[in-house]
Amino acid sequence: MGAREAGLPDVVSSGSLPSRVTIWEVGARDGLQNESTVVPVSVKLEFLSLLADAGLSVLEATSFVHPKWVPQLADAAELLSGLDARPGVSYPVLVPNERGLDRALEAGVKHIAIFASATETFASRNLNRTLDSQFEMFEPTVKRALSAGMDVRGYVSMCFGDPWEGPVARSQVVAVGERLLEMGCSQLSLGDTIGVATPGQVESLLEGFRDVTRLAVHFHDTYGQALSNTLAALRCGVTTVDSSAGGLGGCPYAESATGNLATEDLVWMLDGLGIETGVDLDKLVECSVWMAAQLGRPSPSRVVRALAK
Amino acid sequence: MGAREAGLPDVVSSGSLPSRVTIWEVGARDGLQNESTVVPVSVKLEFLSLLADAGLSVLEATSFVHPKWVPQLADAAELLSGLDARPGVSYPVLVPNERGLDRALEAGVKHIAIFASATETFASRNLNRTLDSQFEMFEPTVKRALSAGMDVRGYVSMCFGDPWEGPVARSQVVAVGERLLEMGCSQLSLGDTIGVATPGQVESLLEGFRDVTRLAVHFHDTYGQALSNTLAALRCGVTTVDSSAGGLGGCPYAESATGNLATEDLVWMLDGLGIETGVDLDKLVECSVWMAAQLGRPSPSRVVRALAK
């Protein structure tokens, strides 16, 4: 059954929402790096090609993190060399530090993202840095990236709750984010890495920043809140939303489903609200059904499961 | 892990939301009637008891629909005779027609719900009536119920999309609903029976009614939209929300997960927004983990899966 045959109501927009949203598709990076299955590079290339066919225009492709930490993405250079250039499609790559940047430069990458922490404990555990000293790692990376003509996105992780520290002070998140913007990041992606936020917290955090047009949101659906939080962010003026095709990164059989917001569930909402995304939902569902078969398990996306033939 | 240890951010409210929401728990009726497993009456009684222990105050207990159509609820009379009266807890029962009402009167039920369709095709398929003639069935039922001092809720199903008819005209839904209110229903529950709605459609429908205080919403999570739609309804002034503990009624292994909004996922959002419900989330999760074990499969609720020990 296609989306159009599902008994869909007419499109009805809602007051203060944007007319167009850019979906920053993170399935190939944030999704696959959190899947236990290591997917062959040929499958990743086919996946990215199908995502582009479905109309997604920003495909975060991989990460130059050390393969020791993320073996799922050890094939980053090979993947990038195999990518087809497509007009209107960009393939940003996560770059943790200068060594990663060297590899990105070698691979001819035009668009990178760096990954910062909003909390002391996660900075220590994920980056082996303090909250403050993480910037010593980012500064030369961003500076060199900008001189090379790259565009740089800044991820801020653990923006709402932190599994070790609990509630995260809004001022701390804003301070980290604004520092990344001042450093030259063109956009921030504010991440609810453990999926605990609710809409009031989202609104409050977004209001803390000076320029909402430079903000994107990145929600995980651990507690089922990702789409509601996205709706809250859209009402605040955010127009870039991170999501993962098929909800990659979360396993429907696991006790804890910690995956990203599923792109299909997001597109369903945006389609119903008349918000343009350029995405063909039926093609995207087909892609995610195919990818789920590669991973040997059903997709955690509700839309994919409802529309899968 | 309890909800309080999950790295929860501080409570942050949001402008136009109510301070208190009544959760109309439908797990024992709408949930169990859509589960393939037939649950013994002793398990249902324990389930209802645990739900009340968790602080839920409106527990739709069962249905007096003909056992031929819903064998899962064939034990309605036995269930009701086994229920413990608890101060502050009501146990509404679905009553399709006068024969069902007779059984409800016999069982000493104080609060019933009738189940209407907003579309011609669903009225025909579910009630064997036309859109208009369904009222001939409801009128004597409601009249007799009111004379017996009962409180009557009116469900309106297929309020947004219909699998046979597609988009449902708002005017048609409002006409059905207002007619039920005029007949004496104290409250309407507007149902997105196939889970296709998005927030703009919800707002538009709610605005069509004269008195939002008499409206409740009933969302299914087939396309992952249930919680976002609930948020939209709360912003419109709705203060009663239907949901199903553990997302009962939808199977996480099935291709199509058509269950109700999970009560836990709802409570997580309301807790984060500082909206009172009276529900103890940890106790509720414990109840749903227990119920999932009775059904022999994990809960489709994200919160239950994340917090399950």
mmCIF file of N, CA and C in Angstrom, chain B residues 12-108:
data_model
loop_
_atom_site.group_PDB
_atom_site.id
_atom_site.type_symbol
_atom_site.label_atom_id
_atom_site.label_comp_id
_atom_site.label_asym_id
_atom_site.label_seq_id
_atom_site.Cartn_x
_atom_site.Cartn_y
_atom_site.Cartn_z
ATOM 1 N N VAL B 12 9.852 21.723 32.219
ATOM 2 C CA VAL B 12 9.658 23.051 31.630
ATOM 3 C C VAL B 12 8.288 23.072 30.978
ATOM 4 N N SER B 13 7.457 23.972 31.419
ATOM 5 C CA SER B 13 6.104 24.034 30.871
ATOM 6 C C SER B 13 6.117 24.805 29.554
ATOM 7 N N SER B 14 4.978 24.898 28.938
ATOM 8 C CA SER B 14 4.893 25.573 27.645
ATOM 9 C C SER B 14 3.587 26.331 27.607
ATOM 10 N N GLY B 15 3.671 27.564 27.183
ATOM 11 C CA GLY B 15 2.612 28.568 27.229
ATOM 12 C C GLY B 15 1.178 28.103 27.406
ATOM 13 N N SER B 16 0.578 27.645 26.324
ATOM 14 C CA SER B 16 -0.878 27.535 26.291
ATOM 15 C C SER B 16 -1.385 26.134 26.634
ATOM 16 N N LEU B 17 -0.684 25.423 27.471
ATOM 17 C CA LEU B 17 -1.103 24.053 27.769
ATOM 18 C C LEU B 17 -1.861 23.986 29.090
ATOM 19 N N PRO B 18 -2.750 22.998 29.223
ATOM 20 C CA PRO B 18 -3.488 22.862 30.491
ATOM 21 C C PRO B 18 -2.554 22.463 31.632
ATOM 22 N N SER B 19 -2.965 22.709 32.858
ATOM 23 C CA SER B 19 -2.130 22.343 34.004
ATOM 24 C C SER B 19 -2.399 20.910 34.457
ATOM 25 N N ARG B 20 -3.535 20.373 34.039
ATOM 26 C CA ARG B 20 -3.895 19.005 34.422
ATOM 27 C C ARG B 20 -4.577 18.300 33.255
ATOM 28 N N VAL B 21 -4.249 17.031 33.060
ATOM 29 C CA VAL B 21 -4.889 16.237 32.007
ATOM 30 C C VAL B 21 -5.447 14.961 32.626
ATOM 31 N N THR B 22 -6.662 14.623 32.237
ATOM 32 C CA THR B 22 -7.238 13.340 32.645
ATOM 33 C C THR B 22 -6.924 12.306 31.568
ATOM 34 N N ILE B 23 -6.266 11.241 31.979
ATOM 35 C CA ILE B 23 -5.988 10.155 31.047
ATOM 36 C C ILE B 23 -7.122 9.146 31.125
ATOM 37 N N TRP B 24 -7.741 8.909 29.980
ATOM 38 C CA TRP B 24 -8.813 7.913 29.878
ATOM 39 C C TRP B 24 -8.145 6.649 29.366
ATOM 40 N N GLU B 25 -7.879 5.740 30.305
ATOM 41 C CA GLU B 25 -7.093 4.543 29.995
ATOM 42 C C GLU B 25 -7.969 3.497 29.301
ATOM 43 N N VAL B 26 -7.627 3.175 28.046
ATOM 44 C CA VAL B 26 -8.462 2.261 27.257
ATOM 45 C C VAL B 26 -7.823 0.891 27.037
ATOM 46 N N GLY B 27 -6.687 0.651 27.718
ATOM 47 C CA GLY B 27 -5.955 -0.595 27.484
ATOM 48 C C GLY B 27 -6.792 -1.860 27.652
ATOM 49 N N ALA B 28 -7.586 -1.904 28.713
ATOM 50 C CA ALA B 28 -8.337 -3.126 28.998
ATOM 51 C C ALA B 28 -9.450 -3.365 27.978
ATOM 52 N N ARG B 29 -9.917 -2.305 27.336
ATOM 53 C CA ARG B 29 -10.979 -2.477 26.334
ATOM 54 C C ARG B 29 -10.414 -2.359 24.905
ATOM 55 N N ASP B 30 -10.030 -1.162 24.499
ATOM 56 C CA ASP B 30 -9.575 -0.981 23.114
ATOM 57 C C ASP B 30 -8.271 -1.729 22.863
ATOM 58 N N GLY B 31 -7.421 -1.787 23.907
ATOM 59 C CA GLY B 31 -6.170 -2.522 23.764
ATOM 60 C C GLY B 31 -6.418 -4.010 23.607
ATOM 61 N N LEU B 32 -7.044 -4.600 24.625
ATOM 62 C CA LEU B 32 -7.193 -6.068 24.631
ATOM 63 C C LEU B 32 -8.109 -6.579 23.531
ATOM 64 N N GLN B 33 -9.079 -5.764 23.095
ATOM 65 C CA GLN B 33 -9.956 -6.264 22.034
ATOM 66 C C GLN B 33 -9.208 -6.377 20.707
ATOM 67 N N ASN B 34 -8.070 -5.714 20.611
ATOM 68 C CA ASN B 34 -7.277 -5.789 19.384
ATOM 69 C C ASN B 34 -6.033 -6.659 19.514
ATOM 70 N N GLU B 35 -5.912 -7.351 20.631
ATOM 71 C CA GLU B 35 -4.809 -8.305 20.789
ATOM 72 C C GLU B 35 -5.295 -9.679 20.330
ATOM 73 N N SER B 36 -4.426 -10.416 19.691
ATOM 74 C CA SER B 36 -4.849 -11.747 19.226
ATOM 75 C C SER B 36 -4.992 -12.728 20.393
ATOM 76 N N THR B 37 -4.209 -12.517 21.449
ATOM 77 C CA THR B 37 -4.295 -13.384 22.623
ATOM 78 C C THR B 37 -5.557 -13.068 23.422
ATOM 79 N N VAL B 38 -6.307 -14.095 23.787
ATOM 80 C CA VAL B 38 -7.438 -13.891 24.691
ATOM 81 C C VAL B 38 -6.917 -14.057 26.128
ATOM 82 N N VAL B 39 -7.077 -12.985 26.904
ATOM 83 C CA VAL B 39 -6.496 -12.935 28.247
ATOM 84 C C VAL B 39 -7.536 -13.412 29.268
ATOM 85 N N PRO B 40 -7.177 -14.278 30.211
ATOM 86 C CA PRO B 40 -8.138 -14.739 31.228
ATOM 87 C C PRO B 40 -8.640 -13.575 32.088
ATOM 88 N N VAL B 41 -9.840 -13.737 32.605
ATOM 89 C CA VAL B 41 -10.452 -12.656 33.378
ATOM 90 C C VAL B 41 -9.608 -12.309 34.614
ATOM 91 N N SER B 42 -8.958 -13.295 35.198
ATOM 92 C CA SER B 42 -8.130 -13.012 36.382
ATOM 93 C C SER B 42 -6.977 -12.072 36.037
ATOM 94 N N VAL B 43 -6.418 -12.246 34.850
ATOM 95 C CA VAL B 43 -5.330 -11.364 34.405
ATOM 96 C C VAL B 43 -5.862 -9.954 34.159
ATOM 97 N N LYS B 44 -7.037 -9.868 33.566
ATOM 98 C CA LYS B 44 -7.635 -8.542 33.328
ATOM 99 C C LYS B 44 -7.884 -7.812 34.642
ATOM 100 N N LEU B 45 -8.381 -8.547 35.641
ATOM 101 C CA LEU B 45 -8.667 -7.926 36.937
ATOM 102 C C LEU B 45 -7.371 -7.436 37.595
ATOM 103 N N GLU B 46 -6.340 -8.240 37.497
ATOM 104 C CA GLU B 46 -5.047 -7.839 38.059
ATOM 105 C C GLU B 46 -4.514 -6.617 37.304
ATOM 106 N N PHE B 47 -4.666 -6.635 35.986
ATOM 107 C CA PHE B 47 -4.231 -5.507 35.146
ATOM 108 C C PHE B 47 -4.937 -4.219 35.583
ATOM 109 N N LEU B 48 -6.247 -4.273 35.712
ATOM 110 C CA LEU B 48 -7.005 -3.079 36.118
ATOM 111 C C LEU B 48 -6.606 -2.621 37.516
ATOM 112 N N SER B 49 -6.332 -3.564 38.377
ATOM 113 C CA SER B 49 -5.918 -3.230 39.732
ATOM 114 C C SER B 49 -4.553 -2.527 39.732
ATOM 115 N N LEU B 50 -3.636 -3.028 38.914
ATOM 116 C CA LEU B 50 -2.310 -2.400 38.813
ATOM 117 C C LEU B 50 -2.399 -1.006 38.181
ATOM 118 N N LEU B 51 -3.297 -0.858 37.210
ATOM 119 C CA LEU B 51 -3.484 0.466 36.588
ATOM 120 C C LEU B 51 -3.990 1.467 37.620
ATOM 121 N N ALA B 52 -4.935 1.039 38.443
ATOM 122 C CA ALA B 52 -5.452 1.925 39.488
ATOM 123 C C ALA B 52 -4.349 2.237 40.507
ATOM 124 N N ASP B 53 -3.559 1.223 40.847
ATOM 125 C CA ASP B 53 -2.418 1.441 41.758
ATOM 126 C C ASP B 53 -1.460 2.493 41.198
ATOM 127 N N ALA B 54 -1.315 2.516 39.889
ATOM 128 C CA ALA B 54 -0.400 3.468 39.250
ATOM 129 C C ALA B 54 -0.995 4.875 39.180
ATOM 130 N N GLY B 55 -2.228 5.029 39.625
ATOM 131 C CA GLY B 55 -2.812 6.371 39.708
ATOM 132 C C GLY B 55 -3.768 6.734 38.592
ATOM 133 N N LEU B 56 -4.047 5.788 37.693
ATOM 134 C CA LEU B 56 -5.027 6.082 36.635
ATOM 135 C C LEU B 56 -6.432 6.038 37.235
ATOM 136 N N SER B 57 -7.257 7.019 36.890
ATOM 137 C CA SER B 57 -8.544 7.139 37.574
ATOM 138 C C SER B 57 -9.730 6.837 36.672
ATOM 139 N N VAL B 58 -9.509 6.774 35.353
ATOM 140 C CA VAL B 58 -10.588 6.376 34.447
ATOM 141 C C VAL B 58 -10.108 5.162 33.667
ATOM 142 N N LEU B 59 -10.690 4.017 33.965
ATOM 143 C CA LEU B 59 -10.252 2.757 33.356
ATOM 144 C C LEU B 59 -11.408 2.171 32.567
ATOM 145 N N GLU B 60 -11.374 2.353 31.251
ATOM 146 C CA GLU B 60 -12.420 1.716 30.440
ATOM 147 C C GLU B 60 -12.187 0.219 30.539
ATOM 148 N N ALA B 61 -13.167 -0.489 31.121
ATOM 149 C CA ALA B 61 -12.893 -1.837 31.603
ATOM 150 C C ALA B 61 -13.152 -2.919 30.570
ATOM 151 N N THR B 62 -14.231 -2.757 29.810
ATOM 152 C CA THR B 62 -14.595 -3.810 28.868
ATOM 153 C C THR B 62 -15.696 -3.295 27.941
ATOM 154 N N SER B 63 -16.304 -4.205 27.204
ATOM 155 C CA SER B 63 -17.330 -3.823 26.253
ATOM 156 C C SER B 63 -18.425 -4.873 26.253
ATOM 157 N N PHE B 64 -19.685 -4.415 26.158
ATOM 158 C CA PHE B 64 -20.796 -5.355 26.043
ATOM 159 C C PHE B 64 -21.170 -5.575 24.586
ATOM 160 N N VAL B 65 -20.187 -5.559 23.719
ATOM 161 C CA VAL B 65 -20.416 -5.926 22.327
ATOM 162 C C VAL B 65 -20.642 -7.441 22.283
ATOM 163 N N HIS B 66 -21.305 -7.934 21.249
ATOM 164 C CA HIS B 66 -21.600 -9.369 21.160
ATOM 165 C C HIS B 66 -20.292 -10.172 21.106
ATOM 166 N N PRO B 67 -20.185 -11.217 21.949
ATOM 167 C CA PRO B 67 -18.953 -12.022 22.014
ATOM 168 C C PRO B 67 -18.553 -12.614 20.669
ATOM 169 N N LYS B 68 -19.521 -12.764 19.780
ATOM 170 C CA LYS B 68 -19.217 -13.279 18.441
ATOM 171 C C LYS B 68 -18.256 -12.325 17.721
ATOM 172 N N TRP B 69 -18.441 -11.019 17.925
ATOM 173 C CA TRP B 69 -17.598 -10.039 17.234
ATOM 174 C C TRP B 69 -16.281 -9.789 17.969
ATOM 175 N N VAL B 70 -16.347 -9.789 19.291
ATOM 176 C CA VAL B 70 -15.125 -9.521 20.063
ATOM 177 C C VAL B 70 -14.979 -10.582 21.162
ATOM 178 N N PRO B 71 -14.511 -11.765 20.776
ATOM 179 C CA PRO B 71 -14.375 -12.850 21.768
ATOM 180 C C PRO B 71 -13.428 -12.486 22.909
ATOM 181 N N GLN B 72 -12.503 -11.570 22.636
ATOM 182 C CA GLN B 72 -11.536 -11.174 23.680
ATOM 183 C C GLN B 72 -12.241 -10.596 24.907
ATOM 184 N N LEU B 73 -13.446 -10.022 24.707
ATOM 185 C CA LEU B 73 -14.155 -9.362 25.817
ATOM 186 C C LEU B 73 -15.440 -10.098 26.190
ATOM 187 N N ALA B 74 -15.499 -11.359 25.854
ATOM 188 C CA ALA B 74 -16.708 -12.149 26.136
ATOM 189 C C ALA B 74 -16.983 -12.278 27.629
ATOM 190 N N ASP B 75 -15.971 -12.024 28.438
ATOM 191 C CA ASP B 75 -16.110 -12.173 29.896
ATOM 192 C C ASP B 75 -16.528 -10.880 30.597
ATOM 193 N N ALA B 76 -17.161 -9.965 29.854
ATOM 194 C CA ALA B 76 -17.450 -8.631 30.398
ATOM 195 C C ALA B 76 -18.196 -8.687 31.742
ATOM 196 N N ALA B 77 -19.264 -9.481 31.802
ATOM 197 C CA ALA B 77 -20.068 -9.512 33.029
ATOM 198 C C ALA B 77 -19.247 -10.062 34.205
ATOM 199 N N GLU B 78 -18.522 -11.117 33.942
ATOM 200 C CA GLU B 78 -17.690 -11.728 34.987
ATOM 201 C C GLU B 78 -16.620 -10.733 35.473
ATOM 202 N N LEU B 79 -16.013 -10.037 34.504
ATOM 203 C CA LEU B 79 -14.997 -9.043 34.854
ATOM 204 C C LEU B 79 -15.586 -7.984 35.790
ATOM 205 N N LEU B 80 -16.741 -7.444 35.400
ATOM 206 C CA LEU B 80 -17.327 -6.350 36.176
ATOM 207 C C LEU B 80 -17.714 -6.821 37.579
ATOM 208 N N SER B 81 -18.169 -8.034 37.689
ATOM 209 C CA SER B 81 -18.558 -8.524 39.020
ATOM 210 C C SER B 81 -17.327 -8.739 39.905
ATOM 211 N N GLY B 82 -16.167 -8.887 39.281
ATOM 212 C CA GLY B 82 -14.949 -9.099 40.054
ATOM 213 C C GLY B 82 -14.182 -7.838 40.395
ATOM 214 N N LEU B 83 -14.626 -6.703 39.858
ATOM 215 C CA LEU B 83 -13.895 -5.436 40.071
ATOM 216 C C LEU B 83 -14.033 -4.928 41.499
ATOM 217 N N ASP B 84 -12.943 -4.478 42.063
ATOM 218 C CA ASP B 84 -12.991 -3.809 43.357
ATOM 219 C C ASP B 84 -13.413 -2.358 43.161
ATOM 220 N N ALA B 85 -14.396 -1.910 43.912
ATOM 221 C CA ALA B 85 -14.711 -0.480 43.888
ATOM 222 C C ALA B 85 -13.559 0.257 44.557
ATOM 223 N N ARG B 86 -13.090 1.301 43.912
ATOM 224 C CA ARG B 86 -12.014 2.100 44.510
ATOM 225 C C ARG B 86 -12.455 3.556 44.517
ATOM 226 N N PRO B 87 -12.258 4.256 45.605
ATOM 227 C CA PRO B 87 -12.645 5.673 45.613
ATOM 228 C C PRO B 87 -11.868 6.445 44.547
ATOM 229 N N GLY B 88 -12.591 7.249 43.783
ATOM 230 C CA GLY B 88 -11.936 8.088 42.770
ATOM 231 C C GLY B 88 -11.615 7.383 41.466
ATOM 232 N N VAL B 89 -11.957 6.110 41.350
ATOM 233 C CA VAL B 89 -11.685 5.387 40.100
ATOM 234 C C VAL B 89 -13.004 5.000 39.437
ATOM 235 N N SER B 90 -13.164 5.343 38.145
ATOM 236 C CA SER B 90 -14.373 4.912 37.444
ATOM 237 C C SER B 90 -14.005 3.896 36.367
ATOM 238 N N TYR B 91 -14.969 3.033 36.082
ATOM 239 C CA TYR B 91 -14.748 1.932 35.134
ATOM 240 C C TYR B 91 -15.794 1.984 34.016
ATOM 241 N N PRO B 92 -15.671 2.928 33.094
ATOM 242 C CA PRO B 92 -16.663 2.976 32.013
ATOM 243 C C PRO B 92 -16.617 1.712 31.146
ATOM 244 N N VAL B 93 -17.749 1.439 30.542
ATOM 245 C CA VAL B 93 -17.904 0.227 29.724
ATOM 246 C C VAL B 93 -18.503 0.620 28.377
ATOM 247 N N LEU B 94 -17.958 0.067 27.313
ATOM 248 C CA LEU B 94 -18.513 0.328 25.981
ATOM 249 C C LEU B 94 -19.796 -0.475 25.802
ATOM 250 N N VAL B 95 -20.803 0.217 25.270
ATOM 251 C CA VAL B 95 -22.123 -0.387 25.094
ATOM 252 C C VAL B 95 -22.585 -0.051 23.672
ATOM 253 N N PRO B 96 -22.669 -1.044 22.796
ATOM 254 C CA PRO B 96 -22.944 -0.717 21.399
ATOM 255 C C PRO B 96 -24.413 -0.380 21.136
ATOM 256 N N ASN B 97 -25.325 -0.922 21.955
ATOM 257 C CA ASN B 97 -26.754 -0.804 21.626
ATOM 258 C C ASN B 97 -27.594 -1.128 22.867
ATOM 259 N N GLU B 98 -28.913 -1.230 22.675
ATOM 260 C CA GLU B 98 -29.794 -1.458 23.837
ATOM 261 C C GLU B 98 -29.547 -2.795 24.510
ATOM 262 N N ARG B 99 -29.240 -3.809 23.719
ATOM 263 C CA ARG B 99 -28.967 -5.108 24.342
ATOM 264 C C ARG B 99 -27.732 -5.005 25.252
ATOM 265 N N GLY B 100 -26.712 -4.292 24.769
ATOM 266 C CA GLY B 100 -25.527 -4.067 25.586
ATOM 267 C C GLY B 100 -25.875 -3.267 26.835
ATOM 268 N N LEU B 101 -26.779 -2.313 26.664
ATOM 269 C CA LEU B 101 -27.189 -1.495 27.818
ATOM 270 C C LEU B 101 -27.881 -2.348 28.878
ATOM 271 N N ASP B 102 -28.732 -3.263 28.424
ATOM 272 C CA ASP B 102 -29.393 -4.168 29.380
ATOM 273 C C ASP B 102 -28.347 -4.883 30.240
ATOM 274 N N ARG B 103 -27.324 -5.374 29.580
ATOM 275 C CA ARG B 103 -26.285 -6.098 30.324
ATOM 276 C C ARG B 103 -25.523 -5.145 31.261
ATOM 277 N N ALA B 104 -25.301 -3.911 30.797
ATOM 278 C CA ALA B 104 -24.593 -2.924 31.628
ATOM 279 C C ALA B 104 -25.424 -2.573 32.861
ATOM 280 N N LEU B 105 -26.748 -2.432 32.669
ATOM 281 C CA LEU B 105 -27.649 -2.112 33.795
ATOM 282 C C LEU B 105 -27.626 -3.247 34.806
ATOM 283 N N GLU B 106 -27.721 -4.450 34.281
ATOM 284 C CA GLU B 106 -27.670 -5.639 35.142
ATOM 285 C C GLU B 106 -26.382 -5.678 35.976
ATOM 286 N N ALA B 107 -25.295 -5.246 35.351
ATOM 287 C CA ALA B 107 -23.985 -5.310 36.017
ATOM 288 C C ALA B 107 -23.747 -4.122 36.940
ATOM 289 N N GLY B 108 -24.701 -3.196 36.970
ATOM 290 C CA GLY B 108 -24.572 -2.033 37.859
ATOM 291 C C GLY B 108 -23.577 -0.986 37.379
#
